[in-house]
Amino acid sequence: MRPPETPAPADEPAFAAPWEAEAFALKAHLVETGRIRADEFAALFGEALRQDPAAADGGTGYFVAFVAALERAVAAMAPPEELAAEREAWRQAAAATPHGQPIVPRRPG
Amino acid sequence: MSGHDDHSHLSEMDVRVRALQSLLVAKGYVDPAAMDELVTLYEHEVGPQNGARVVARAWCDPDYAARLFEDGTAAIAELGFGGRQGEHMVAVANTPEVHNMVVCTLCSCYPWAVLGLPPVWYKSAPYRAKAVADPRGVLADFGVALPQDTRVDVWDSTAEIRYLVVPMRPEGTKGWSEDALAAIVTRDSMIGTGLPQP
């Protein structure tokens, strides 16, 4: 048995939490499928980054701004009031779910 | 952190992203299968390579291994890995007598700082149910056969405690560098559903 040729990469993790990667993947998917435009998103994201000083470190604050931009980018598909109801459904589902069970939101309406 | 509540906990950012995703899926704008594929892709960015470094270090350095099993959080932080939510990391060692396997639920109870994003199967109801009821059956599904006299311990992660399985160092890897060893430590071997792949 010989050691493999290539050492494992030891890069900094790109994401500090799963939601960061999920938001990143969601945006990539929406761009890939033509639901949102990359350049329009970039403009919204840039604006969100400028508005939030906490975003400057490239860490979690960066992704908070990313999510804020994504919420604006999809506003026509997911209007703010529907999004607010969906968030509330997730919060209630989490609070009502004993640990060890999958969290399943009940869709409003 | 959620303290010691017995209900599941989602951070506000988890809630925002899940709501975006579930609403867009419900309206047919997002294909969940394609999303899962992308998440798997990003998983490589977050990095089970982090956990692999921890395991390789423990294999090469007995003092490090002792610290790792004594205080996983601190020993993992020595290598620069750790969450920002203060989860406690517990490393569990596979031995000829005991094989360890980790399971949890949807609420992010996964040692993502060292393993990246959880694979889709890890979040699936069948895995969660079967890992507890029939761990050897799960291992068989993953193509892992253990000696009959090896005990299988299943660890249920919580919001506070995340487990990292430290697999046994394979035979025939004496003298390998830490980098070379890290390269054979698979994600599944650190969940306990696989073995290192030399």
mmCIF file of C-alpha atoms in Angstrom:
data_model
loop_
_atom_site.group_PDB
_atom_site.id
_atom_site.type_symbol
_atom_site.label_atom_id
_atom_site.label_comp_id
_atom_site.label_asym_id
_atom_site.label_seq_id
_atom_site.Cartn_x
_atom_site.Cartn_y
_atom_site.Cartn_z
ATOM 1 C CA MET A 1 0.000 0.000 0.000
ATOM 2 C CA ARG A 2 1.412 3.407 -0.988
ATOM 3 C CA PRO A 3 0.372 6.842 0.197
ATOM 4 C CA PRO A 4 -1.755 8.770 -2.297
ATOM 5 C CA GLU A 5 0.108 11.321 -4.413
ATOM 6 C CA THR A 6 -2.042 14.328 -3.633
ATOM 7 C CA PRO A 7 -2.313 15.658 -0.094
ATOM 8 C CA ALA A 8 -5.754 16.628 1.149
ATOM 9 C CA PRO A 9 -6.538 20.307 0.668
ATOM 10 C CA ALA A 10 -6.336 22.309 3.875
ATOM 11 C CA ASP A 11 -8.175 25.440 2.765
ATOM 12 C CA GLU A 12 -10.101 27.720 5.067
ATOM 13 C CA PRO A 13 -13.715 26.648 5.185
ATOM 14 C CA ALA A 14 -15.761 28.737 2.789
ATOM 15 C CA PHE A 15 -18.840 28.658 4.991
ATOM 16 C CA ALA A 16 -19.169 28.976 8.743
ATOM 17 C CA ALA A 17 -22.637 27.409 8.912
ATOM 18 C CA PRO A 18 -24.890 25.263 6.722
ATOM 19 C CA TRP A 19 -27.357 28.104 6.078
ATOM 20 C CA GLU A 20 -24.573 30.088 4.432
ATOM 21 C CA ALA A 21 -23.887 27.317 1.969
ATOM 22 C CA GLU A 22 -27.602 26.689 1.441
ATOM 23 C CA ALA A 23 -28.189 30.358 0.651
ATOM 24 C CA PHE A 24 -25.222 30.268 -1.694
ATOM 25 C CA ALA A 25 -26.559 27.162 -3.423
ATOM 26 C CA LEU A 26 -30.067 28.623 -3.668
ATOM 27 C CA LYS A 27 -28.786 31.737 -5.403
ATOM 28 C CA ALA A 28 -26.622 29.658 -7.754
ATOM 29 C CA HIS A 29 -29.634 27.515 -8.633
ATOM 30 C CA LEU A 30 -31.882 30.526 -9.283
ATOM 31 C CA VAL A 31 -29.250 32.068 -11.534
ATOM 32 C CA GLU A 32 -28.632 28.772 -13.353
ATOM 33 C CA THR A 33 -32.320 28.331 -14.052
ATOM 34 C CA GLY A 34 -32.767 31.942 -15.138
ATOM 35 C CA ARG A 35 -35.104 32.873 -12.276
ATOM 36 C CA ILE A 36 -32.859 35.742 -11.249
ATOM 37 C CA ARG A 37 -30.143 37.602 -13.142
ATOM 38 C CA ALA A 38 -26.613 37.364 -11.836
ATOM 39 C CA ASP A 39 -25.880 41.024 -12.472
ATOM 40 C CA GLU A 40 -29.064 42.212 -10.805
ATOM 41 C CA PHE A 41 -28.286 40.075 -7.814
ATOM 42 C CA ALA A 42 -24.745 41.416 -7.705
ATOM 43 C CA ALA A 43 -26.095 44.967 -7.617
ATOM 44 C CA LEU A 44 -28.460 44.155 -4.743
ATOM 45 C CA PHE A 45 -25.743 42.273 -2.904
ATOM 46 C CA GLY A 46 -23.289 45.124 -3.297
ATOM 47 C CA GLU A 47 -25.867 47.498 -1.888
ATOM 48 C CA ALA A 48 -26.578 45.204 1.069
ATOM 49 C CA LEU A 49 -22.845 44.840 1.772
ATOM 50 C CA ARG A 50 -22.382 48.601 1.748
ATOM 51 C CA GLN A 51 -25.314 49.077 4.117
ATOM 52 C CA ASP A 52 -24.058 46.573 6.676
ATOM 53 C CA PRO A 53 -20.618 47.238 8.206
ATOM 54 C CA ALA A 54 -20.704 43.792 9.844
ATOM 55 C CA ALA A 55 -20.526 42.269 6.358
ATOM 56 C CA ALA A 56 -17.028 43.572 5.741
ATOM 57 C CA ASP A 57 -15.133 40.702 7.361
ATOM 58 C CA GLY A 58 -16.296 38.271 4.685
ATOM 59 C CA GLY A 59 -17.620 35.959 7.379
ATOM 60 C CA THR A 60 -21.148 35.496 8.658
ATOM 61 C CA GLY A 61 -22.068 39.165 8.183
ATOM 62 C CA TYR A 62 -21.243 38.741 4.526
ATOM 63 C CA PHE A 63 -23.780 35.959 4.238
ATOM 64 C CA VAL A 64 -26.409 37.879 6.207
ATOM 65 C CA ALA A 65 -26.117 40.558 3.540
ATOM 66 C CA PHE A 66 -26.209 37.828 0.912
ATOM 67 C CA VAL A 67 -29.528 36.542 2.254
ATOM 68 C CA ALA A 68 -30.972 40.060 2.472
ATOM 69 C CA ALA A 69 -30.045 40.585 -1.184
ATOM 70 C CA LEU A 70 -31.527 37.233 -2.143
ATOM 71 C CA GLU A 71 -34.813 38.087 -0.406
ATOM 72 C CA ARG A 72 -35.004 41.272 -2.475
ATOM 73 C CA ALA A 73 -33.997 39.515 -5.673
ATOM 74 C CA VAL A 74 -36.858 37.023 -5.398
ATOM 75 C CA ALA A 75 -39.457 39.523 -4.142
ATOM 76 C CA ALA A 76 -41.592 39.049 -7.260
ATOM 77 C CA MET A 77 -41.659 35.252 -6.734
ATOM 78 C CA ALA A 78 -41.724 35.283 -2.935
ATOM 79 C CA PRO A 79 -43.408 38.503 -1.758
ATOM 80 C CA PRO A 80 -42.301 39.794 1.669
ATOM 81 C CA GLU A 81 -45.626 39.063 3.370
ATOM 82 C CA GLU A 82 -45.637 35.439 2.171
ATOM 83 C CA LEU A 83 -42.022 35.074 3.200
ATOM 84 C CA ALA A 84 -42.847 36.398 6.669
ATOM 85 C CA ALA A 85 -45.639 33.816 7.027
ATOM 86 C CA GLU A 86 -43.312 31.048 5.848
ATOM 87 C CA ARG A 87 -40.670 32.075 8.398
ATOM 88 C CA GLU A 88 -43.268 32.026 11.154
ATOM 89 C CA ALA A 89 -44.281 28.506 10.072
ATOM 90 C CA TRP A 90 -40.658 27.348 10.393
ATOM 91 C CA ARG A 91 -40.268 28.965 13.822
ATOM 92 C CA GLN A 92 -43.440 27.343 15.099
ATOM 93 C CA ALA A 93 -42.468 23.993 13.607
ATOM 94 C CA ALA A 94 -39.058 24.124 15.287
ATOM 95 C CA ALA A 95 -40.574 25.102 18.643
ATOM 96 C CA ALA A 96 -43.133 22.294 18.400
ATOM 97 C CA THR A 97 -40.700 19.599 17.298
ATOM 98 C CA PRO A 98 -39.045 17.450 19.951
ATOM 99 C CA HIS A 99 -35.373 16.918 19.368
ATOM 100 C CA GLY A 100 -34.922 13.806 17.299
ATOM 101 C CA GLN A 101 -37.818 14.510 14.937
ATOM 102 C CA PRO A 102 -37.586 16.194 11.544
ATOM 103 C CA ILE A 103 -38.799 19.790 11.519
ATOM 104 C CA VAL A 104 -41.663 20.103 9.053
ATOM 105 C CA PRO A 105 -43.403 23.453 8.702
ATOM 106 C CA ARG A 106 -47.135 23.641 8.187
ATOM 107 C CA ARG A 107 -47.711 25.854 5.176
ATOM 108 C CA PRO A 108 -49.824 28.896 5.960
ATOM 109 C CA GLY A 109 -53.196 29.264 4.219
ATOM 110 C CA MET B 1 -27.345 28.541 21.803
ATOM 111 C CA SER B 2 -30.699 27.135 22.765
ATOM 112 C CA GLY B 3 -29.789 26.188 26.331
ATOM 113 C CA HIS B 4 -31.220 22.899 27.388
ATOM 114 C CA ASP B 5 -34.600 23.162 25.719
ATOM 115 C CA ASP B 6 -35.846 19.822 24.507
ATOM 116 C CA HIS B 7 -37.383 21.249 21.376
ATOM 117 C CA SER B 8 -35.443 21.816 18.193
ATOM 118 C CA HIS B 9 -33.702 25.079 17.615
ATOM 119 C CA LEU B 10 -33.292 27.084 14.427
ATOM 120 C CA SER B 11 -31.290 30.274 14.329
ATOM 121 C CA GLU B 12 -32.929 33.314 12.770
ATOM 122 C CA MET B 13 -30.693 32.934 9.701
ATOM 123 C CA ASP B 14 -31.604 29.247 9.419
ATOM 124 C CA VAL B 15 -35.255 30.309 9.476
ATOM 125 C CA ARG B 16 -34.778 32.984 6.811
ATOM 126 C CA VAL B 17 -32.951 30.678 4.432
ATOM 127 C CA ARG B 18 -35.295 27.737 4.976
ATOM 128 C CA ALA B 19 -38.311 29.979 4.415
ATOM 129 C CA LEU B 20 -36.857 31.320 1.168
ATOM 130 C CA GLN B 21 -36.105 27.827 -0.009
ATOM 131 C CA SER B 22 -39.390 26.182 1.007
ATOM 132 C CA LEU B 23 -41.554 28.989 -0.376
ATOM 133 C CA LEU B 24 -39.739 28.966 -3.725
ATOM 134 C CA VAL B 25 -40.030 25.170 -3.857
ATOM 135 C CA ALA B 26 -43.750 25.322 -3.008
ATOM 136 C CA LYS B 27 -44.303 27.798 -5.829
ATOM 137 C CA GLY B 28 -42.385 25.656 -8.283
ATOM 138 C CA TYR B 29 -39.508 28.073 -8.834
ATOM 139 C CA VAL B 30 -36.896 25.815 -7.309
ATOM 140 C CA ASP B 31 -36.251 22.137 -7.931
ATOM 141 C CA PRO B 32 -35.311 20.553 -4.598
ATOM 142 C CA ALA B 33 -33.306 17.759 -6.238
ATOM 143 C CA ALA B 34 -31.149 20.255 -8.134
ATOM 144 C CA MET B 35 -30.692 22.228 -4.919
ATOM 145 C CA ASP B 36 -29.497 19.094 -3.143
ATOM 146 C CA GLU B 37 -26.925 18.546 -5.884
ATOM 147 C CA LEU B 38 -25.596 22.056 -5.429
ATOM 148 C CA VAL B 39 -25.454 21.713 -1.677
ATOM 149 C CA THR B 40 -23.392 18.552 -2.139
ATOM 150 C CA LEU B 41 -21.051 20.542 -4.336
ATOM 151 C CA TYR B 42 -20.624 23.239 -1.704
ATOM 152 C CA GLU B 43 -20.087 20.620 0.913
ATOM 153 C CA HIS B 44 -16.646 20.134 -0.595
ATOM 154 C CA GLU B 45 -15.939 23.803 -0.022
ATOM 155 C CA VAL B 46 -16.830 23.634 3.680
ATOM 156 C CA GLY B 47 -14.816 20.608 4.052
ATOM 157 C CA PRO B 48 -14.663 17.128 5.526
ATOM 158 C CA GLN B 49 -10.979 17.774 4.835
ATOM 159 C CA ASN B 50 -11.005 19.640 8.154
ATOM 160 C CA GLY B 51 -12.073 16.561 10.065
ATOM 161 C CA ALA B 52 -9.597 14.491 8.077
ATOM 162 C CA ARG B 53 -6.755 16.710 9.369
ATOM 163 C CA VAL B 54 -7.937 16.151 12.922
ATOM 164 C CA VAL B 55 -8.032 12.375 12.448
ATOM 165 C CA ALA B 56 -4.645 12.262 10.714
ATOM 166 C CA ARG B 57 -3.076 14.329 13.491
ATOM 167 C CA ALA B 58 -4.554 12.007 16.107
ATOM 168 C CA TRP B 59 -3.131 9.000 14.229
ATOM 169 C CA CYS B 60 0.356 10.538 14.123
ATOM 170 C CA ASP B 61 0.551 12.233 17.504
ATOM 171 C CA PRO B 62 -0.495 10.257 20.599
ATOM 172 C CA ASP B 63 -0.391 13.383 22.767
ATOM 173 C CA TYR B 64 -2.779 15.113 20.394
ATOM 174 C CA ALA B 65 -5.025 12.049 20.380
ATOM 175 C CA ALA B 66 -5.127 12.098 24.177
ATOM 176 C CA ARG B 67 -6.125 15.776 24.139
ATOM 177 C CA LEU B 68 -8.709 15.108 21.431
ATOM 178 C CA PHE B 69 -10.475 12.413 23.439
ATOM 179 C CA GLU B 70 -10.182 14.477 26.618
ATOM 180 C CA ASP B 71 -11.566 17.753 25.189
ATOM 181 C CA GLY B 72 -12.572 17.514 21.545
ATOM 182 C CA THR B 73 -13.570 21.164 21.193
ATOM 183 C CA ALA B 74 -10.194 22.463 22.379
ATOM 184 C CA ALA B 75 -8.131 19.938 20.419
ATOM 185 C CA ILE B 76 -10.043 20.671 17.203
ATOM 186 C CA ALA B 77 -9.630 24.418 17.813
ATOM 187 C CA GLU B 78 -5.859 23.828 17.977
ATOM 188 C CA LEU B 79 -6.032 23.083 14.247
ATOM 189 C CA GLY B 80 -8.070 26.226 13.630
ATOM 190 C CA PHE B 81 -11.470 24.583 13.214
ATOM 191 C CA GLY B 82 -14.570 25.348 15.209
ATOM 192 C CA GLY B 83 -18.096 26.616 15.063
ATOM 193 C CA ARG B 84 -19.210 30.055 16.115
ATOM 194 C CA GLN B 85 -22.160 28.760 18.076
ATOM 195 C CA GLY B 86 -20.195 27.157 20.869
ATOM 196 C CA GLU B 87 -21.078 23.544 20.179
ATOM 197 C CA HIS B 88 -19.116 20.988 22.124
ATOM 198 C CA MET B 89 -17.224 18.524 20.002
ATOM 199 C CA VAL B 90 -16.751 15.007 21.270
ATOM 200 C CA ALA B 91 -14.377 12.664 19.472
ATOM 201 C CA VAL B 92 -15.165 8.959 19.765
ATOM 202 C CA ALA B 93 -12.550 6.357 18.897
ATOM 203 C CA ASN B 94 -13.186 3.230 16.887
ATOM 204 C CA THR B 95 -11.353 0.205 18.243
ATOM 205 C CA PRO B 96 -11.387 -3.505 17.407
ATOM 206 C CA GLU B 97 -14.060 -3.820 20.125
ATOM 207 C CA VAL B 98 -16.269 -0.803 19.364
ATOM 208 C CA HIS B 99 -17.432 0.855 16.161
ATOM 209 C CA ASN B 100 -19.068 4.276 16.531
ATOM 210 C CA MET B 101 -21.770 5.762 14.352
ATOM 211 C CA VAL B 102 -23.346 9.247 14.510
ATOM 212 C CA VAL B 103 -26.923 10.213 13.772
ATOM 213 C CA CYS B 104 -29.134 13.282 14.235
ATOM 214 C CA THR B 105 -32.101 15.209 12.897
ATOM 215 C CA LEU B 106 -32.744 18.049 10.547
ATOM 216 C CA CYS B 107 -31.836 20.872 12.917
ATOM 217 C CA SER B 108 -28.165 21.102 11.878
ATOM 218 C CA CYS B 109 -26.881 18.793 14.570
ATOM 219 C CA TYR B 110 -23.891 17.775 12.554
ATOM 220 C CA PRO B 111 -20.252 18.611 13.228
ATOM 221 C CA TRP B 112 -20.177 20.919 10.210
ATOM 222 C CA ALA B 113 -17.047 22.749 11.345
ATOM 223 C CA VAL B 114 -15.097 19.565 10.735
ATOM 224 C CA LEU B 115 -17.299 17.720 8.220
ATOM 225 C CA GLY B 116 -18.982 20.406 6.148
ATOM 226 C CA LEU B 117 -22.658 20.213 5.234
ATOM 227 C CA PRO B 118 -24.506 17.049 6.137
ATOM 228 C CA PRO B 119 -25.112 14.732 3.202
ATOM 229 C CA VAL B 120 -28.741 14.382 2.160
ATOM 230 C CA TRP B 121 -28.937 10.794 3.405
ATOM 231 C CA TYR B 122 -27.856 11.905 6.875
ATOM 232 C CA LYS B 123 -30.904 14.173 7.102
ATOM 233 C CA SER B 124 -33.235 11.540 5.705
ATOM 234 C CA ALA B 125 -35.867 9.906 7.891
ATOM 235 C CA PRO B 126 -34.844 6.360 6.891
ATOM 236 C CA TYR B 127 -31.254 6.882 8.018
ATOM 237 C CA ARG B 128 -32.272 8.489 11.299
ATOM 238 C CA ALA B 129 -34.706 5.710 12.100
ATOM 239 C CA LYS B 130 -32.561 2.817 10.937
ATOM 240 C CA ALA B 131 -29.311 4.050 12.475
ATOM 241 C CA VAL B 132 -30.877 3.608 15.884
ATOM 242 C CA ALA B 133 -32.954 0.492 15.245
ATOM 243 C CA ASP B 134 -30.555 -1.458 13.047
ATOM 244 C CA PRO B 135 -27.059 0.059 12.920
ATOM 245 C CA ARG B 136 -25.534 -3.053 11.410
ATOM 246 C CA GLY B 137 -28.160 -2.932 8.675
ATOM 247 C CA VAL B 138 -27.155 0.669 7.932
ATOM 248 C CA LEU B 139 -23.502 -0.345 7.818
ATOM 249 C CA ALA B 140 -24.399 -3.137 5.386
ATOM 250 C CA ASP B 141 -26.245 -0.578 3.219
ATOM 251 C CA PHE B 142 -22.989 1.372 3.113
ATOM 252 C CA GLY B 143 -21.025 -1.770 2.294
ATOM 253 C CA VAL B 144 -19.330 -1.962 5.681
ATOM 254 C CA ALA B 145 -19.040 -5.375 7.309
ATOM 255 C CA LEU B 146 -17.638 -5.524 10.831
ATOM 256 C CA PRO B 147 -16.490 -8.558 12.780
ATOM 257 C CA GLN B 148 -19.431 -10.110 14.636
ATOM 258 C CA ASP B 149 -17.879 -9.410 18.035
ATOM 259 C CA THR B 150 -17.425 -5.676 17.373
ATOM 260 C CA ARG B 151 -20.028 -3.666 19.274
ATOM 261 C CA VAL B 152 -21.730 -0.800 17.421
ATOM 262 C CA ASP B 153 -22.371 2.346 19.493
ATOM 263 C CA VAL B 154 -24.746 4.932 18.012
ATOM 264 C CA TRP B 155 -24.352 8.538 19.174
ATOM 265 C CA ASP B 156 -27.305 10.910 18.876
ATOM 266 C CA SER B 157 -26.060 14.442 18.289
ATOM 267 C CA THR B 158 -27.834 17.328 19.975
ATOM 268 C CA ALA B 159 -27.763 21.088 19.593
ATOM 269 C CA GLU B 160 -25.056 21.157 22.248
ATOM 270 C CA ILE B 161 -22.928 18.116 21.477
ATOM 271 C CA ARG B 162 -21.566 17.037 18.105
ATOM 272 C CA TYR B 163 -19.670 13.819 17.625
ATOM 273 C CA LEU B 164 -16.713 13.066 15.408
ATOM 274 C CA VAL B 165 -15.794 9.446 14.811
ATOM 275 C CA VAL B 166 -12.059 8.774 14.752
ATOM 276 C CA PRO B 167 -11.702 5.634 12.641
ATOM 277 C CA MET B 168 -8.945 3.096 13.184
ATOM 278 C CA ARG B 169 -5.763 3.778 11.256
ATOM 279 C CA PRO B 170 -5.621 1.207 8.442
ATOM 280 C CA GLU B 171 -2.963 -1.461 8.377
ATOM 281 C CA GLY B 172 -0.060 -0.753 6.055
ATOM 282 C CA THR B 173 0.052 3.002 6.535
ATOM 283 C CA LYS B 174 3.075 3.053 8.817
ATOM 284 C CA GLY B 175 5.380 5.945 8.001
ATOM 285 C CA TRP B 176 2.826 7.829 5.934
ATOM 286 C CA SER B 177 2.849 11.619 6.245
ATOM 287 C CA GLU B 178 -0.030 13.391 7.923
ATOM 288 C CA ASP B 179 -1.082 14.811 4.538
ATOM 289 C CA ALA B 180 -1.152 11.368 2.967
ATOM 290 C CA LEU B 181 -3.138 9.990 5.879
ATOM 291 C CA ALA B 182 -5.626 12.873 5.767
ATOM 292 C CA ALA B 183 -6.294 12.034 2.126
ATOM 293 C CA ILE B 184 -7.657 8.592 2.985
ATOM 294 C CA VAL B 185 -10.000 9.762 5.774
ATOM 295 C CA THR B 186 -13.428 9.935 4.167
ATOM 296 C CA ARG B 187 -16.384 11.933 5.411
ATOM 297 C CA ASP B 188 -18.394 8.757 5.954
ATOM 298 C CA SER B 189 -15.604 7.231 8.027
ATOM 299 C CA MET B 190 -15.961 10.205 10.407
ATOM 300 C CA ILE B 191 -19.749 9.698 10.629
ATOM 301 C CA GLY B 192 -19.148 6.010 11.162
ATOM 302 C CA THR B 193 -20.912 4.789 8.033
ATOM 303 C CA GLY B 194 -17.642 4.092 6.233
ATOM 304 C CA LEU B 195 -14.024 3.176 6.758
ATOM 305 C CA PRO B 196 -10.887 5.016 5.620
ATOM 306 C CA GLN B 197 -10.115 4.300 1.972
ATOM 307 C CA PRO B 198 -6.420 3.637 1.372
#
